[in-house]
Amino acid sequence: MSARPQPVEGQNCGTGYAPNAEGIFVPRVPITHRDEDYDSHWFAALQDMQLRHFWYRGRHRFLYHATKRAVRAWSAQRSAWSMIDLGGGCGGWVNYLLARKLSSVRELALADSSLPALERAGRQLPAEVARYQVDLLHLPWQERWDGAFLLDVLEHLPDDKAAMQEVARVLKPGGLVFVTMPALQFFWSYNDEVARHCRRYDRASLARLAEAAGLRLVDSRYFMFFLSPLLWLSRIKAGRAGLTAEQKLQLAAQAHQVPPGPVNAVLAAIFGAETPLGHWLRFPWGTSIFGLFQKPGAQAKQGEGVRIQGAH
């Protein structure tokens, strides 16, 4: 690949996109990142957390196992995959995937509405990973991608159904969407308020989301099961303390820091034990949920007999 993405029709975005001085494909009509959906000041902490924090390490491990199984399951229909992380911020997940070198994935890209986040991503990602500034509700492609990731994104959007419909539109027939989000309203806490979450999800809401977007829900399962009692107790205790808005913000800032080394290592080991166990059996709950969706079409019909192990 070339040292920098080249402006070939804006990397299949049409003539409305061109690379800026940082090599990021930006629209000619400017996009404004909505801080009310995700506050930009968290991106600096997020970049470090995605590399070291036990929660991201556990989520990445769980998601990678799901991605690898799905790519293998549909290998007869797709030998080379083009995949994009939508709302991927600083590129932690793309970086994780690149390090593991899934041979079937020939193209990985990153997209977000925040230019500062995409600039940060450029410091750790190789030049051949195209970066796009996008509005999730107005994506610039048509049937462009074999796979897309929406990782802890939809809970921030007032209209999650419209976002999923847009993602479905830019997938090729038979393409896959990998989604993670906070699970179960039971776990709602001050942290959801500070993080500007609109909702938490369960398996039934994922089925409704699939129907609204015209997608097939291939698999859905909870994760972060083993550590869920600890998280629930810590947030219930904080909630009962009658925290002020400022105190909630301070606690959220602490949650955006990597715990001390030994604590982080123990928690990472406990969370890490959910993979591959959580893909062989279905945990009854968890603080997060994973969903795998598929766009119908010619290739989807060819692969209808394919079933991910443990999926229902």
Short mmCIF file of C-alpha atoms in Angstrom, two decimals:
data_model
loop_
_atom_site.label_atom_id
_atom_site.label_comp_id
_atom_site.label_asym_id
_atom_site.label_seq_id
_atom_site.Cartn_x
_atom_site.Cartn_y
_atom_site.Cartn_z
CA MET A 1 0.00 0.00 0.00
CA SER A 2 1.00 3.61 -0.47
CA ALA A 3 2.45 5.64 2.40
CA ARG A 4 -0.69 7.79 2.64
CA PRO A 5 -4.30 7.20 1.52
CA GLN A 6 -4.76 8.74 -1.89
CA PRO A 7 -7.79 10.83 -2.96
CA VAL A 8 -9.22 8.25 -5.36
CA GLU A 9 -12.84 9.44 -5.42
CA GLY A 10 -12.37 10.18 -1.73
CA GLN A 11 -11.69 6.48 -1.01
CA ASN A 12 -15.06 5.54 -2.51
CA CYS A 13 -16.84 8.40 -0.72
CA GLY A 14 -17.57 10.17 -3.97
CA THR A 15 -16.33 13.66 -4.82
CA GLY A 16 -17.67 15.08 -1.54
CA TYR A 17 -14.58 13.90 0.38
CA ALA A 18 -10.87 14.71 0.15
CA PRO A 19 -7.85 14.16 2.44
CA ASN A 20 -6.78 17.03 4.67
CA ALA A 21 -3.22 17.85 5.79
CA GLU A 22 -3.39 15.03 8.38
CA GLY A 23 -4.40 12.46 5.74
CA ILE A 24 -7.96 12.25 7.11
CA PHE A 25 -10.74 12.09 4.53
CA VAL A 26 -13.03 14.98 5.39
CA PRO A 27 -16.28 16.12 3.74
CA ARG A 28 -16.37 19.30 1.73
CA VAL A 29 -19.45 20.24 3.76
CA PRO A 30 -18.07 20.42 7.33
CA ILE A 31 -19.25 18.05 10.06
CA THR A 32 -19.49 19.20 13.66
CA HIS A 33 -18.83 16.64 16.38
CA ARG A 34 -21.74 16.60 18.84
CA ASP A 35 -20.27 16.94 22.32
CA GLU A 36 -23.74 16.28 23.72
CA ASP A 37 -23.43 12.72 22.33
CA TYR A 38 -19.81 12.15 23.41
CA ASP A 39 -17.75 14.82 25.16
CA SER A 40 -14.49 15.41 23.26
CA HIS A 41 -12.48 16.03 26.42
CA TRP A 42 -12.59 12.28 27.21
CA PHE A 43 -10.57 11.31 24.10
CA ALA A 44 -7.15 11.86 25.69
CA ALA A 45 -7.97 9.48 28.55
CA LEU A 46 -9.72 7.10 26.18
CA GLN A 47 -6.63 6.52 24.06
CA ASP A 48 -4.64 5.32 27.06
CA MET A 49 -7.55 3.28 28.44
CA GLN A 50 -8.02 1.40 25.16
CA LEU A 51 -4.44 0.17 25.43
CA ARG A 52 -4.25 -0.76 29.12
CA HIS A 53 -7.55 -0.65 31.02
CA PHE A 54 -8.91 -4.07 32.07
CA TRP A 55 -12.37 -3.30 30.65
CA TYR A 56 -11.10 -2.51 27.15
CA ARG A 57 -8.71 -5.45 27.23
CA GLY A 58 -11.60 -7.75 28.13
CA ARG A 59 -13.99 -6.26 25.60
CA HIS A 60 -11.40 -6.43 22.82
CA ARG A 61 -10.62 -10.05 23.63
CA PHE A 62 -14.33 -10.99 23.64
CA LEU A 63 -15.03 -9.10 20.42
CA TYR A 64 -11.98 -10.43 18.61
CA HIS A 65 -13.09 -14.00 19.28
CA ALA A 66 -16.54 -13.16 17.87
CA THR A 67 -15.03 -11.44 14.82
CA LYS A 68 -12.69 -14.32 14.06
CA ARG A 69 -15.51 -16.88 14.29
CA ALA A 70 -17.83 -14.81 12.08
CA VAL A 71 -15.19 -14.21 9.40
CA ARG A 72 -14.41 -17.91 9.31
CA ALA A 73 -18.09 -18.88 9.23
CA TRP A 74 -18.70 -16.79 6.12
CA SER A 75 -15.34 -17.47 4.45
CA ALA A 76 -17.04 -19.44 1.66
CA GLN A 77 -18.95 -16.29 0.65
CA ARG A 78 -16.11 -13.80 1.33
CA SER A 79 -12.42 -14.54 1.02
CA ALA A 80 -11.33 -10.91 1.54
CA TRP A 81 -13.07 -8.52 3.92
CA SER A 82 -13.20 -4.74 3.98
CA MET A 83 -14.15 -3.56 7.49
CA ILE A 84 -14.65 -0.20 9.18
CA ASP A 85 -14.94 0.88 12.81
CA LEU A 86 -17.69 3.52 12.92
CA GLY A 87 -17.54 5.90 15.85
CA GLY A 88 -14.18 4.32 16.62
CA GLY A 89 -12.65 7.40 18.28
CA CYS A 90 -8.89 7.09 18.73
CA GLY A 91 -8.62 3.77 16.88
CA GLY A 92 -7.94 1.40 19.78
CA TRP A 93 -10.01 -1.44 18.33
CA VAL A 94 -8.56 -1.08 14.83
CA ASN A 95 -5.07 -1.14 16.32
CA TYR A 96 -5.95 -4.30 18.28
CA LEU A 97 -7.26 -6.04 15.14
CA LEU A 98 -4.21 -5.06 13.10
CA ALA A 99 -1.88 -6.55 15.72
CA ARG A 100 -3.64 -9.92 15.40
CA LYS A 101 -3.42 -10.03 11.60
CA LEU A 102 -6.66 -11.69 10.55
CA SER A 103 -5.57 -12.87 7.10
CA SER A 104 -9.07 -12.58 5.59
CA VAL A 105 -9.31 -8.86 6.40
CA ARG A 106 -7.70 -7.01 3.50
CA GLU A 107 -8.85 -3.50 4.48
CA LEU A 108 -9.44 -1.84 7.83
CA ALA A 109 -10.64 1.73 8.23
CA LEU A 110 -11.65 4.08 11.02
CA ALA A 111 -14.44 6.65 11.07
CA ASP A 112 -15.60 9.20 13.63
CA SER A 113 -17.20 12.63 13.75
CA SER A 114 -14.33 14.03 15.86
CA LEU A 115 -11.28 15.31 13.99
CA PRO A 116 -9.15 15.47 17.20
CA ALA A 117 -9.92 11.80 17.85
CA LEU A 118 -8.96 10.83 14.29
CA GLU A 119 -5.76 12.88 14.58
CA ARG A 120 -4.88 11.01 17.77
CA ALA A 121 -5.57 7.73 15.97
CA GLY A 122 -3.09 8.69 13.26
CA ARG A 123 -0.28 8.63 15.84
CA GLN A 124 -0.68 4.89 16.43
CA LEU A 125 -2.20 3.50 13.21
CA PRO A 126 -0.25 2.73 10.03
CA ALA A 127 -0.76 5.11 7.11
CA GLU A 128 -2.65 2.52 5.03
CA VAL A 129 -5.57 2.62 7.51
CA ALA A 130 -7.89 5.22 6.00
CA ARG A 131 -9.51 7.62 8.47
CA TYR A 132 -12.83 9.29 7.70
CA GLN A 133 -14.70 12.10 9.41
CA VAL A 134 -18.36 11.08 9.15
CA ASP A 135 -21.81 11.76 10.47
CA LEU A 136 -23.28 8.39 11.49
CA LEU A 137 -26.70 9.53 10.36
CA HIS A 138 -25.44 10.51 6.88
CA LEU A 139 -22.71 8.09 5.83
CA PRO A 140 -21.02 8.75 2.47
CA TRP A 141 -20.99 5.23 0.97
CA GLN A 142 -23.39 2.85 -0.71
CA GLU A 143 -22.88 -0.93 -0.26
CA ARG A 144 -19.17 -0.32 0.35
CA TRP A 145 -18.19 -2.50 3.35
CA ASP A 146 -18.23 -6.23 4.14
CA GLY A 147 -18.23 -5.57 7.88
CA ALA A 148 -18.76 -2.66 10.26
CA PHE A 149 -18.19 -2.20 14.00
CA LEU A 150 -20.31 -0.01 16.30
CA LEU A 151 -18.62 -0.36 19.68
CA ASP A 152 -20.33 1.41 22.56
CA VAL A 153 -21.68 4.03 20.19
CA LEU A 154 -25.44 3.55 19.78
CA GLU A 155 -26.24 4.25 23.43
CA HIS A 156 -25.04 7.84 22.89
CA LEU A 157 -27.39 8.53 19.97
CA PRO A 158 -30.96 9.75 20.44
CA ASP A 159 -31.98 7.94 17.23
CA ASP A 160 -30.16 4.61 17.31
CA LYS A 161 -32.53 3.07 14.75
CA ALA A 162 -31.69 5.71 12.13
CA ALA A 163 -27.97 5.07 12.71
CA MET A 164 -28.41 1.33 12.23
CA GLN A 165 -30.40 1.93 9.04
CA GLU A 166 -27.51 4.02 7.71
CA VAL A 167 -24.99 1.32 8.61
CA ALA A 168 -27.15 -1.28 6.86
CA ARG A 169 -27.24 0.89 3.74
CA VAL A 170 -23.44 1.10 3.45
CA LEU A 171 -22.95 -2.66 3.89
CA LYS A 172 -22.65 -5.00 0.93
CA PRO A 173 -25.39 -7.66 0.68
CA GLY A 174 -24.63 -10.31 3.30
CA GLY A 175 -22.40 -7.89 5.22
CA LEU A 176 -22.08 -8.03 9.01
CA VAL A 177 -22.43 -5.46 11.79
CA PHE A 178 -20.66 -6.11 15.12
CA VAL A 179 -22.18 -4.09 17.97
CA THR A 180 -21.42 -3.69 21.67
CA MET A 181 -23.30 -1.50 24.12
CA PRO A 182 -24.12 -1.17 27.84
CA ALA A 183 -26.60 -3.83 28.94
CA LEU A 184 -29.71 -3.94 31.10
CA GLN A 185 -31.47 -0.94 32.59
CA PHE A 186 -30.94 -2.63 35.97
CA PHE A 187 -27.32 -1.43 35.81
CA TRP A 188 -28.21 2.20 35.05
CA SER A 189 -26.23 4.57 37.29
CA TYR A 190 -24.70 8.02 37.60
CA ASN A 191 -22.00 6.83 35.20
CA ASP A 192 -24.56 6.48 32.39
CA GLU A 193 -25.72 10.03 33.09
CA VAL A 194 -22.20 11.48 33.03
CA ALA A 195 -21.31 9.44 29.92
CA ARG A 196 -24.46 10.84 28.25
CA HIS A 197 -26.03 7.49 27.54
CA CYS A 198 -29.58 7.55 26.20
CA ARG A 199 -30.36 3.94 27.13
CA ARG A 200 -29.02 0.47 27.97
CA TYR A 201 -29.90 -2.63 25.94
CA ASP A 202 -31.10 -6.21 26.33
CA ARG A 203 -31.45 -9.06 23.87
CA ALA A 204 -35.06 -8.12 23.04
CA SER A 205 -34.09 -4.54 22.20
CA LEU A 206 -31.37 -5.84 19.85
CA ALA A 207 -34.02 -7.91 18.04
CA ARG A 208 -36.19 -4.80 17.68
CA LEU A 209 -33.20 -2.80 16.43
CA ALA A 210 -32.49 -5.46 13.80
CA GLU A 211 -36.10 -5.40 12.59
CA ALA A 212 -36.14 -1.61 12.37
CA ALA A 213 -32.93 -1.60 10.30
CA GLY A 214 -33.94 -4.47 8.04
CA LEU A 215 -31.17 -6.71 9.37
CA ARG A 216 -31.06 -10.27 10.66
CA LEU A 217 -29.90 -10.72 14.26
CA VAL A 218 -27.42 -13.60 14.01
CA ASP A 219 -26.25 -13.61 17.62
CA SER A 220 -26.67 -11.67 20.87
CA ARG A 221 -25.05 -12.35 24.23
CA TYR A 222 -24.16 -10.58 27.44
CA PHE A 223 -20.59 -10.21 28.64
CA MET A 224 -18.71 -8.79 31.61
CA PHE A 225 -20.71 -11.26 33.69
CA PHE A 226 -18.09 -12.24 36.28
CA LEU A 227 -17.37 -8.65 37.34
CA SER A 228 -20.97 -7.40 37.17
CA PRO A 229 -21.69 -7.81 40.93
CA LEU A 230 -18.63 -5.71 41.79
CA LEU A 231 -19.66 -2.96 39.39
CA TRP A 232 -23.27 -2.99 40.59
CA LEU A 233 -22.27 -2.74 44.25
CA SER A 234 -19.82 0.10 43.65
CA ARG A 235 -22.35 2.16 41.69
CA ILE A 236 -25.26 1.45 44.01
CA LYS A 237 -23.13 2.59 46.94
CA ALA A 238 -22.23 5.78 45.10
CA GLY A 239 -25.83 6.36 44.06
CA ARG A 240 -27.12 6.06 47.61
CA ALA A 241 -24.61 8.64 48.79
CA GLY A 242 -26.70 11.41 47.22
CA LEU A 243 -23.91 12.69 45.00
CA THR A 244 -23.88 16.17 43.58
CA ALA A 245 -23.35 16.70 39.85
CA GLU A 246 -19.74 17.69 40.54
CA GLN A 247 -19.09 14.54 42.61
CA LYS A 248 -20.58 12.37 39.85
CA LEU A 249 -18.23 14.02 37.37
CA GLN A 250 -15.25 13.34 39.64
CA LEU A 251 -16.20 9.66 39.97
CA ALA A 252 -16.59 9.38 36.20
CA ALA A 253 -13.14 10.92 35.75
CA GLN A 254 -11.73 8.27 38.12
CA ALA A 255 -13.44 5.57 36.05
CA HIS A 256 -11.56 6.94 33.01
CA GLN A 257 -8.23 6.13 34.63
CA VAL A 258 -6.39 2.82 34.51
CA PRO A 259 -6.48 1.18 37.98
CA PRO A 260 -3.19 0.48 39.80
CA GLY A 261 -1.14 -2.24 38.12
CA PRO A 262 -1.92 -5.25 40.37
CA VAL A 263 -5.64 -4.39 40.56
CA ASN A 264 -5.85 -3.86 36.81
CA ALA A 265 -4.07 -7.18 36.18
CA VAL A 266 -6.44 -9.15 38.45
CA LEU A 267 -9.54 -7.58 36.95
CA ALA A 268 -8.20 -8.15 33.43
CA ALA A 269 -7.63 -11.83 34.23
CA ILE A 270 -11.18 -12.25 35.58
CA PHE A 271 -12.75 -10.48 32.59
CA GLY A 272 -10.44 -12.33 30.20
CA ALA A 273 -11.75 -15.67 31.50
CA GLU A 274 -15.07 -14.92 29.78
CA THR A 275 -13.41 -15.63 26.42
CA PRO A 276 -14.02 -18.12 24.92
CA LEU A 277 -16.37 -19.35 27.69
CA GLY A 278 -18.95 -16.66 26.94
CA HIS A 279 -19.08 -17.78 23.31
CA TRP A 280 -19.72 -21.43 24.22
CA LEU A 281 -22.54 -20.71 26.65
CA ARG A 282 -24.86 -17.77 27.12
CA PHE A 283 -24.40 -15.75 30.30
CA PRO A 284 -27.78 -14.85 31.90
CA TRP A 285 -26.74 -11.21 32.26
CA GLY A 286 -23.76 -8.90 32.04
CA THR A 287 -23.05 -5.19 32.13
CA SER A 288 -22.45 -5.21 28.36
CA ILE A 289 -24.09 -6.91 25.40
CA PHE A 290 -22.73 -8.04 22.02
CA GLY A 291 -24.83 -8.26 18.88
CA LEU A 292 -24.02 -9.63 15.42
CA PHE A 293 -26.31 -8.47 12.61
CA GLN A 294 -26.38 -9.40 8.93
CA LYS A 295 -27.70 -7.52 5.93
CA PRO A 296 -29.94 -9.65 3.71
CA GLY A 297 -29.11 -10.16 0.06
CA ALA A 298 -27.62 -12.65 -2.40
CA GLN A 299 -24.68 -13.64 -0.24
CA ALA A 300 -26.79 -13.75 2.90
CA LYS A 301 -29.09 -16.25 1.19
CA GLN A 302 -26.14 -18.40 0.20
CA GLY A 303 -24.97 -18.43 3.82
CA GLU A 304 -28.32 -18.97 5.52
CA GLY A 305 -27.23 -22.43 6.64
CA VAL A 306 -24.18 -21.03 8.40
CA ARG A 307 -24.63 -20.75 12.16
CA ILE A 308 -22.21 -19.30 14.65
CA GLN A 309 -21.50 -21.85 17.36
CA GLY A 310 -23.80 -21.22 20.32
CA ALA A 311 -25.92 -18.67 18.46
CA HIS A 312 -29.71 -18.80 18.53
#
